[in-house]
Amino acid sequence: MNRIFSGIQPTNQLHLGNYLGALRNWVRLQESTASQPALQKSNVSQPALRGAENFFCVVDLHALTVPQDPESLRRSTREVTAAFIAAGIDPERSVIFAQSTVPAHAELAWLLGTLTPMGWLNRMTQFKEKSGKHREDSGLGLYSYPVLMAADILLYKGTHVPVGEDQKQHVELARDIAGAFNRRFGSEYFPLPEPLIQSEAARIMSLRDGSKKMSKSDESDYSRINLTDDADAIALKFRKAKSDSDLLPDNVEALGARPEADNLITIYAALSDQTKAQAVAHFAGQQFSKLKTELADLAVEKLSPIGTRMRELMSDQAELDRLLKRGTERAAAVANPILRGAQDLMGLVRS
Ligand code: TYM
């Protein structure tokens, strides 16, 4: 049985990178896993995934690895749930839930932590980036973050993990941990999960600096397009986006030396469902300003229905909580027997 698992942290606002790198692909996978798939556009959908089950999780325990304001965390957890649904995840066809409401995630993380060498965690680039110069002061949770992520996936015997490029190393670690468990306990208990990365929009960059990833934690709100930005904010942010003074090139290779042009062309191609080569051909020899104007119009067209739907969903908190509760029950029904199986293999006595 194929199972798709992915998650997003409820920290700040979701942005265009989360949408193009992850969320939009989840929706396409959901469509492609249906027994009667709708017309497919994505290059991540694979016929072998037909009939797979989908689990999409708001990973609130991961959010806690850096300090959070409790009220904001509660609000963001509901907001990210609303974003999943507004972007097209159907809570009937996919399981949507908050990580902390299925305690088996934290329990399996402990068990897997006993099998994970520190050397593997020392290699994780995200920990190095996030802890920076304050390594000694960083919390244990930030260090063991990838073990919890492995537990998220393996708790459902997840086989496919749709993520952006920045999470690839973590999914590979989850594979290594699954392999270590299987070798140690002489079984094929956990499948080795595969990352599914949509190549063209796998890494959307900051609008202020084409060499930095678009990120929820960037201090400047001008660095990203949030899913809830209105049309004026979207147009303003693209207008202010960093650019260079040359005309736009007529070939993809020339973008290699122009990170800001490359990023905006990548976003345009992704939003218009074209290849980068097609987007480059469309803007060849034009001013940067033309790309920015067309991009703003396109982004407003694609994102504003999502923002509007998110606001509607957020206005009925009781309904969102009901949907999350239903998701928790469905997730726990799959997760708990898989945790028990791992406990049995490891020799824990269950009463
Ligand atoms: P998070 O919350 O940082 O990001 C959620 C998803 O968005 C993708 N993403 C991007 N894609 C393209 N360009 C960008 N600039 C960009 N920024 C973010 C991420 O790759 C991710 O797919 N550790 C994960 C959450 C997690 C998880 C899991 C994912 C926890 N458990 C289990 C998969 C399976 C994270 O921090 O994502």
Coordinates of C-alpha atoms and ligand atoms in Angstrom, one line a residue:
M1 CA 0.0 0.0 0.0
N2 CA 1.4 3.4 -1.0
R3 CA 1.0 6.2 1.5
I4 CA 1.8 9.8 0.9
F5 CA 2.8 11.8 3.9
S6 CA 3.9 15.5 4.2
G7 CA 3.7 18.3 6.7
I8 CA 4.1 22.1 7.1
Q9 CA 5.0 23.9 10.2
P10 CA 2.5 26.4 11.6
T11 CA 5.0 29.2 12.0
N12 CA 4.0 32.6 10.6
Q13 CA 2.2 32.9 7.3
L14 CA 2.4 30.4 4.5
H15 CA 4.1 31.8 1.4
L16 CA 4.4 31.2 -2.3
G17 CA 7.4 28.9 -1.8
N18 CA 5.3 26.6 0.5
Y19 CA 2.6 26.7 -2.1
L20 CA 4.6 26.0 -5.2
G21 CA 7.2 23.7 -3.5
A22 CA 4.7 21.7 -1.5
L23 CA 1.0 22.4 -1.2
R24 CA 0.2 22.6 -4.9
N25 CA 1.9 19.2 -5.5
W26 CA -0.1 17.7 -2.7
V27 CA -3.3 18.7 -4.4
R28 CA -2.1 17.2 -7.6
L29 CA -1.1 14.0 -5.9
Q30 CA -4.5 13.8 -4.2
E31 CA -6.1 14.0 -7.7
S32 CA -3.7 11.5 -9.1
T33 CA -4.2 9.0 -6.3
A34 CA -8.0 9.0 -6.8
S35 CA -9.3 5.9 -8.5
Q36 CA -10.6 8.0 -11.3
P37 CA -7.9 10.7 -11.6
A38 CA -8.8 14.1 -13.0
L39 CA -6.7 15.5 -15.8
Q40 CA -3.1 15.6 -14.6
K41 CA -0.7 18.4 -15.1
S42 CA 2.0 17.7 -12.6
N43 CA 5.2 15.8 -13.3
V44 CA 5.2 14.4 -9.8
S45 CA 2.1 12.3 -10.3
Q46 CA 2.9 8.7 -11.0
P47 CA 0.4 6.0 -12.1
A48 CA 1.9 3.7 -9.4
L49 CA 0.4 6.0 -6.8
R50 CA -3.2 5.4 -7.8
G51 CA -5.2 4.3 -4.7
A52 CA -2.5 5.6 -2.3
E53 CA -3.7 7.2 1.0
N54 CA -2.8 10.8 1.7
F55 CA -1.8 12.3 5.1
F56 CA -1.2 16.0 5.4
C57 CA -0.1 17.2 8.8
V58 CA 0.2 20.5 10.6
V59 CA 3.5 19.8 12.4
D60 CA 3.0 21.9 15.6
L61 CA 5.6 19.9 17.6
H62 CA 8.2 20.9 15.0
A63 CA 7.2 24.5 15.3
L64 CA 8.0 24.4 19.0
T65 CA 11.7 23.7 18.2
V66 CA 12.1 27.5 18.1
P67 CA 10.3 29.8 20.6
Q68 CA 6.6 30.4 19.8
D69 CA 4.0 32.6 21.3
P70 CA 1.2 30.1 22.4
E71 CA -1.7 32.2 21.1
S72 CA 0.1 32.7 17.7
L73 CA 0.9 29.0 17.5
R74 CA -2.8 28.1 18.1
R75 CA -3.9 30.6 15.4
S76 CA -1.3 29.4 12.9
T77 CA -2.2 25.8 13.4
R78 CA -5.8 26.6 12.3
E79 CA -4.6 29.0 9.6
V80 CA -2.4 26.3 8.0
T81 CA -5.3 23.9 8.2
A82 CA -7.4 26.5 6.4
A83 CA -4.6 26.9 3.8
F84 CA -4.5 23.2 3.1
I85 CA -8.3 23.2 2.4
A86 CA -8.3 26.5 0.5
A87 CA -5.5 25.2 -1.8
G88 CA -7.6 22.2 -2.6
I89 CA -6.9 19.4 -0.1
D90 CA -10.2 17.7 0.5
P91 CA -10.6 16.6 4.1
E92 CA -12.6 13.6 3.0
R93 CA -10.2 12.2 0.5
S94 CA -7.0 13.1 2.5
V95 CA -6.4 13.0 6.2
I96 CA -5.7 16.5 7.6
F97 CA -4.6 16.7 11.3
A98 CA -2.3 18.4 13.8
Q99 CA 0.8 16.4 14.8
S100 CA 0.5 16.8 18.6
T101 CA -3.0 15.4 18.6
V102 CA -1.6 11.9 17.7
P103 CA 0.8 11.2 20.6
A104 CA 2.3 8.3 18.7
H105 CA 4.5 10.8 16.7
A106 CA 6.4 11.7 19.8
E107 CA 6.6 8.1 21.1
L108 CA 8.0 6.8 17.8
A109 CA 10.4 9.7 17.7
W110 CA 11.9 8.5 21.0
L111 CA 12.2 4.9 19.8
L112 CA 13.9 6.0 16.5
G113 CA 16.2 8.4 18.4
T114 CA 17.7 5.4 20.1
L115 CA 18.8 4.1 16.7
T116 CA 20.0 7.4 15.2
P117 CA 23.8 8.1 15.4
M118 CA 24.6 11.7 16.4
G119 CA 27.0 11.7 13.4
W120 CA 23.9 11.6 11.1
L121 CA 22.3 14.5 12.8
N122 CA 25.5 16.5 12.8
R123 CA 25.4 16.5 9.0
M124 CA 22.0 18.1 8.7
T125 CA 22.3 21.5 7.0
Q126 CA 19.0 22.9 8.4
F127 CA 20.3 22.5 12.0
K128 CA 23.5 24.2 11.1
E129 CA 21.6 27.1 9.5
K130 CA 19.1 27.5 12.2
S131 CA 21.4 27.2 15.2
G132 CA 24.1 29.3 13.5
K133 CA 26.6 30.7 15.9
H134 CA 24.5 29.7 18.9
R135 CA 24.9 25.9 18.6
E136 CA 25.6 25.3 22.2
D137 CA 22.5 27.3 23.3
S138 CA 20.1 25.5 20.7
G139 CA 17.5 23.3 22.2
L140 CA 17.7 19.5 22.0
G141 CA 14.5 19.6 20.0
L142 CA 16.0 21.6 17.2
Y143 CA 18.9 19.0 17.0
S144 CA 16.6 16.0 17.0
Y145 CA 14.0 17.7 14.7
P146 CA 14.8 15.3 11.8
V147 CA 14.2 12.2 14.0
L148 CA 10.7 13.5 14.7
M149 CA 10.2 14.1 11.0
A150 CA 11.3 10.5 10.3
A151 CA 8.8 9.4 12.9
D152 CA 6.0 11.4 11.2
I153 CA 6.6 9.6 8.0
L154 CA 7.3 6.1 9.3
L155 CA 4.4 6.1 11.7
Y156 CA 2.2 5.7 8.6
K157 CA 4.6 3.5 6.8
G158 CA 4.8 6.4 4.4
T159 CA 6.2 5.6 1.0
H160 CA 6.2 9.0 -0.8
V161 CA 7.0 12.4 0.7
P162 CA 6.2 15.5 -1.5
V163 CA 8.4 18.3 -0.3
G164 CA 10.5 21.2 -1.6
E165 CA 14.3 20.8 -2.2
D166 CA 15.2 22.1 1.3
Q167 CA 13.6 19.0 2.9
K168 CA 15.3 16.4 0.7
Q169 CA 18.1 15.7 3.2
H170 CA 15.6 15.1 6.0
V171 CA 13.7 12.6 3.9
E172 CA 16.9 10.8 3.1
L173 CA 17.7 10.6 6.8
A174 CA 14.2 9.1 7.3
R175 CA 15.2 6.4 4.8
D176 CA 18.4 5.8 6.6
I177 CA 16.6 5.5 10.0
A178 CA 14.1 3.1 8.5
G179 CA 16.9 1.0 7.1
A180 CA 18.7 1.0 10.5
F181 CA 15.5 -0.2 12.3
N182 CA 14.9 -2.9 9.7
R183 CA 18.5 -4.2 9.9
R184 CA 18.5 -4.1 13.7
F185 CA 15.3 -6.0 14.2
G186 CA 15.7 -8.3 11.2
S187 CA 12.5 -7.2 9.4
E188 CA 11.2 -5.2 6.5
Y189 CA 9.0 -3.4 8.9
F190 CA 9.3 0.2 7.5
P191 CA 9.3 0.9 3.8
L192 CA 12.1 3.3 2.7
P193 CA 10.3 6.6 2.0
E194 CA 11.1 8.4 -1.2
P195 CA 11.1 12.2 -1.6
L196 CA 8.9 13.6 -4.4
I197 CA 10.3 16.9 -5.5
Q198 CA 8.7 18.9 -8.2
S199 CA 11.9 20.0 -10.0
E200 CA 10.9 23.4 -11.6
A201 CA 9.6 25.1 -8.4
A202 CA 11.5 23.1 -5.8
R203 CA 13.3 26.1 -4.5
I204 CA 11.6 29.5 -4.7
M205 CA 14.0 32.3 -3.6
S206 CA 13.5 35.5 -1.6
L207 CA 12.3 38.5 -3.6
R208 CA 15.0 40.7 -1.9
D209 CA 17.9 38.4 -2.5
G210 CA 18.0 35.7 -5.3
S211 CA 20.6 33.7 -3.4
K212 CA 18.4 33.1 -0.3
K213 CA 15.4 30.8 0.1
M214 CA 12.0 32.4 0.4
S215 CA 11.3 31.8 4.1
K216 CA 8.6 32.3 6.7
S217 CA 11.3 33.5 9.1
D218 CA 12.9 36.2 6.9
E219 CA 12.6 39.5 8.8
S220 CA 11.4 41.4 5.7
D221 CA 7.9 40.8 4.6
Y222 CA 8.9 42.1 1.2
S223 CA 11.0 39.0 0.7
R224 CA 7.9 36.8 0.3
I225 CA 4.4 36.6 -1.1
N226 CA 2.1 35.4 1.6
L227 CA -1.0 33.3 0.7
T228 CA -3.2 35.9 2.4
D229 CA -1.6 39.0 0.7
D230 CA -4.2 41.1 -1.1
A231 CA -3.8 42.2 -4.7
D232 CA -2.1 45.5 -3.8
A233 CA 0.4 43.9 -1.5
I234 CA 1.3 41.3 -4.2
A235 CA 1.7 44.0 -6.9
L236 CA 3.8 46.2 -4.5
K237 CA 6.1 43.3 -3.5
F238 CA 6.8 42.2 -7.1
R239 CA 7.4 45.9 -8.1
K240 CA 9.9 46.2 -5.2
A241 CA 11.5 42.8 -5.9
K242 CA 15.2 43.0 -6.6
S243 CA 16.1 43.2 -10.3
D244 CA 19.1 43.9 -12.5
S245 CA 19.4 46.4 -15.3
D246 CA 19.7 44.1 -18.3
L247 CA 16.9 43.1 -20.7
L248 CA 15.6 39.6 -20.1
P249 CA 17.5 36.8 -21.9
D250 CA 16.3 34.5 -24.7
N251 CA 17.8 31.3 -23.2
V252 CA 17.6 29.5 -19.9
E253 CA 21.3 29.1 -19.6
A254 CA 21.8 32.9 -19.4
L255 CA 19.6 32.9 -16.2
G256 CA 22.4 31.1 -14.4
A257 CA 24.3 34.3 -13.8
R258 CA 21.1 36.3 -12.9
P259 CA 19.5 34.8 -9.7
E260 CA 16.7 37.4 -9.4
A261 CA 15.6 37.1 -13.0
D262 CA 15.9 33.3 -12.7
N263 CA 13.6 33.3 -9.6
L264 CA 10.9 35.5 -11.1
I265 CA 10.9 33.5 -14.4
T266 CA 10.7 30.3 -12.3
I267 CA 7.7 31.6 -10.4
Y268 CA 6.0 32.8 -13.6
A269 CA 6.6 29.4 -15.2
A270 CA 5.2 27.5 -12.2
L271 CA 2.1 29.7 -11.8
S272 CA 1.3 29.6 -15.5
D273 CA 2.1 25.8 -15.8
Q274 CA 4.8 26.3 -18.4
T275 CA 8.3 25.2 -18.6
K276 CA 11.0 27.7 -17.8
A277 CA 12.1 27.6 -21.5
Q278 CA 8.6 28.7 -22.5
A279 CA 8.5 31.5 -19.9
V280 CA 12.0 32.7 -21.1
A281 CA 10.8 32.7 -24.7
H282 CA 7.7 34.8 -23.7
F283 CA 9.8 37.5 -22.1
A284 CA 12.9 37.4 -24.3
G285 CA 14.4 40.9 -24.9
Q286 CA 11.8 42.6 -22.6
Q287 CA 12.3 44.9 -19.7
F288 CA 12.3 43.5 -16.1
S289 CA 9.2 45.7 -15.4
K290 CA 7.1 43.8 -17.9
L291 CA 7.9 40.5 -16.2
K292 CA 7.0 42.0 -12.8
T293 CA 3.7 43.4 -14.0
E294 CA 2.6 40.2 -15.7
L295 CA 3.8 38.2 -12.7
A296 CA 1.8 40.3 -10.3
D297 CA -1.4 39.9 -12.4
L298 CA -0.9 36.1 -12.6
A299 CA -0.1 35.7 -8.9
V300 CA -3.3 37.7 -8.0
E301 CA -5.3 35.5 -10.3
K302 CA -4.0 32.3 -8.8
L303 CA -3.6 33.2 -5.1
S304 CA -6.5 35.5 -4.3
P305 CA -9.2 32.8 -4.4
I306 CA -7.0 30.8 -1.9
G307 CA -6.7 33.8 0.4
T308 CA -10.4 34.5 0.2
R309 CA -11.3 30.9 1.0
M310 CA -8.8 30.9 3.9
R311 CA -10.5 33.9 5.4
E312 CA -13.9 32.3 5.1
L313 CA -12.7 29.1 6.7
M314 CA -11.0 31.0 9.5
S315 CA -14.2 32.7 10.3
D316 CA -15.7 29.4 11.4
Q317 CA -13.2 28.1 14.0
A318 CA -15.6 25.4 15.3
E319 CA -15.9 23.8 11.9
L320 CA -12.1 23.9 11.4
D321 CA -11.7 22.2 14.8
R322 CA -14.3 19.6 13.9
L323 CA -12.4 18.8 10.7
L324 CA -9.1 18.5 12.6
K325 CA -10.6 16.2 15.2
R326 CA -12.0 13.9 12.5
G327 CA -8.5 13.9 10.9
T328 CA -6.9 13.0 14.3
E329 CA -9.2 10.0 14.6
R330 CA -8.4 8.8 11.1
A331 CA -4.6 9.3 11.5
A332 CA -4.5 7.6 15.0
A333 CA -6.4 4.6 13.6
V334 CA -3.5 4.0 11.2
A335 CA -0.6 5.2 13.4
N336 CA -1.3 3.4 16.7
P337 CA -1.1 -0.2 15.4
I338 CA 2.2 0.7 13.5
L339 CA 3.6 2.1 16.7
R340 CA 2.6 -1.0 18.6
G341 CA 4.3 -3.2 16.0
A342 CA 7.5 -1.3 16.4
Q343 CA 7.3 -1.6 20.2
D344 CA 6.8 -5.3 19.9
L345 CA 9.8 -5.7 17.6
M346 CA 11.9 -3.7 20.1
G347 CA 10.9 -5.8 23.0
L348 CA 8.7 -3.5 25.0
V349 CA 6.0 -5.2 27.1
R350 CA 2.5 -3.9 26.5
S351 CA -0.1 -4.3 29.1
Ligands
TYM1 P1 8.3 23.9 6.2 O1 7.2 24.2 7.1 O2 9.6 24.7 6.4 O3 7.9 24.0 4.7 C1 6.8 23.3 4.2 C2 7.0 22.8 2.8 O4 7.3 24.0 1.9 C3 8.5 23.7 1.2 N1 9.2 25.0 1.1 C4 9.6 25.5 -0.1 N2 9.6 25.0 -1.4 C5 10.1 25.8 -2.3 N3 10.7 27.0 -2.1 C6 10.8 27.5 -0.9 N4 11.3 28.7 -0.7 C7 10.2 26.7 0.2 N5 10.1 27.0 1.5 C8 9.5 25.9 2.1 C9 9.3 22.8 2.1 O5 10.3 22.1 1.4 C10 8.2 21.9 2.7 O6 7.9 20.9 1.8 N6 10.5 19.8 8.1 C11 9.3 20.2 7.3 C12 8.0 19.9 7.9 C13 7.8 18.4 8.2 C14 7.6 17.4 7.2 C15 7.4 16.2 8.0 C16 7.6 17.3 5.8 C17 7.7 17.8 9.4 N7 7.5 16.5 9.3 C18 7.2 14.9 7.4 C19 7.4 16.1 5.2 C20 7.2 14.9 6.0 C21 9.4 21.7 7.2 O7 10.0 22.4 8.1 O8 8.7 22.3 6.3

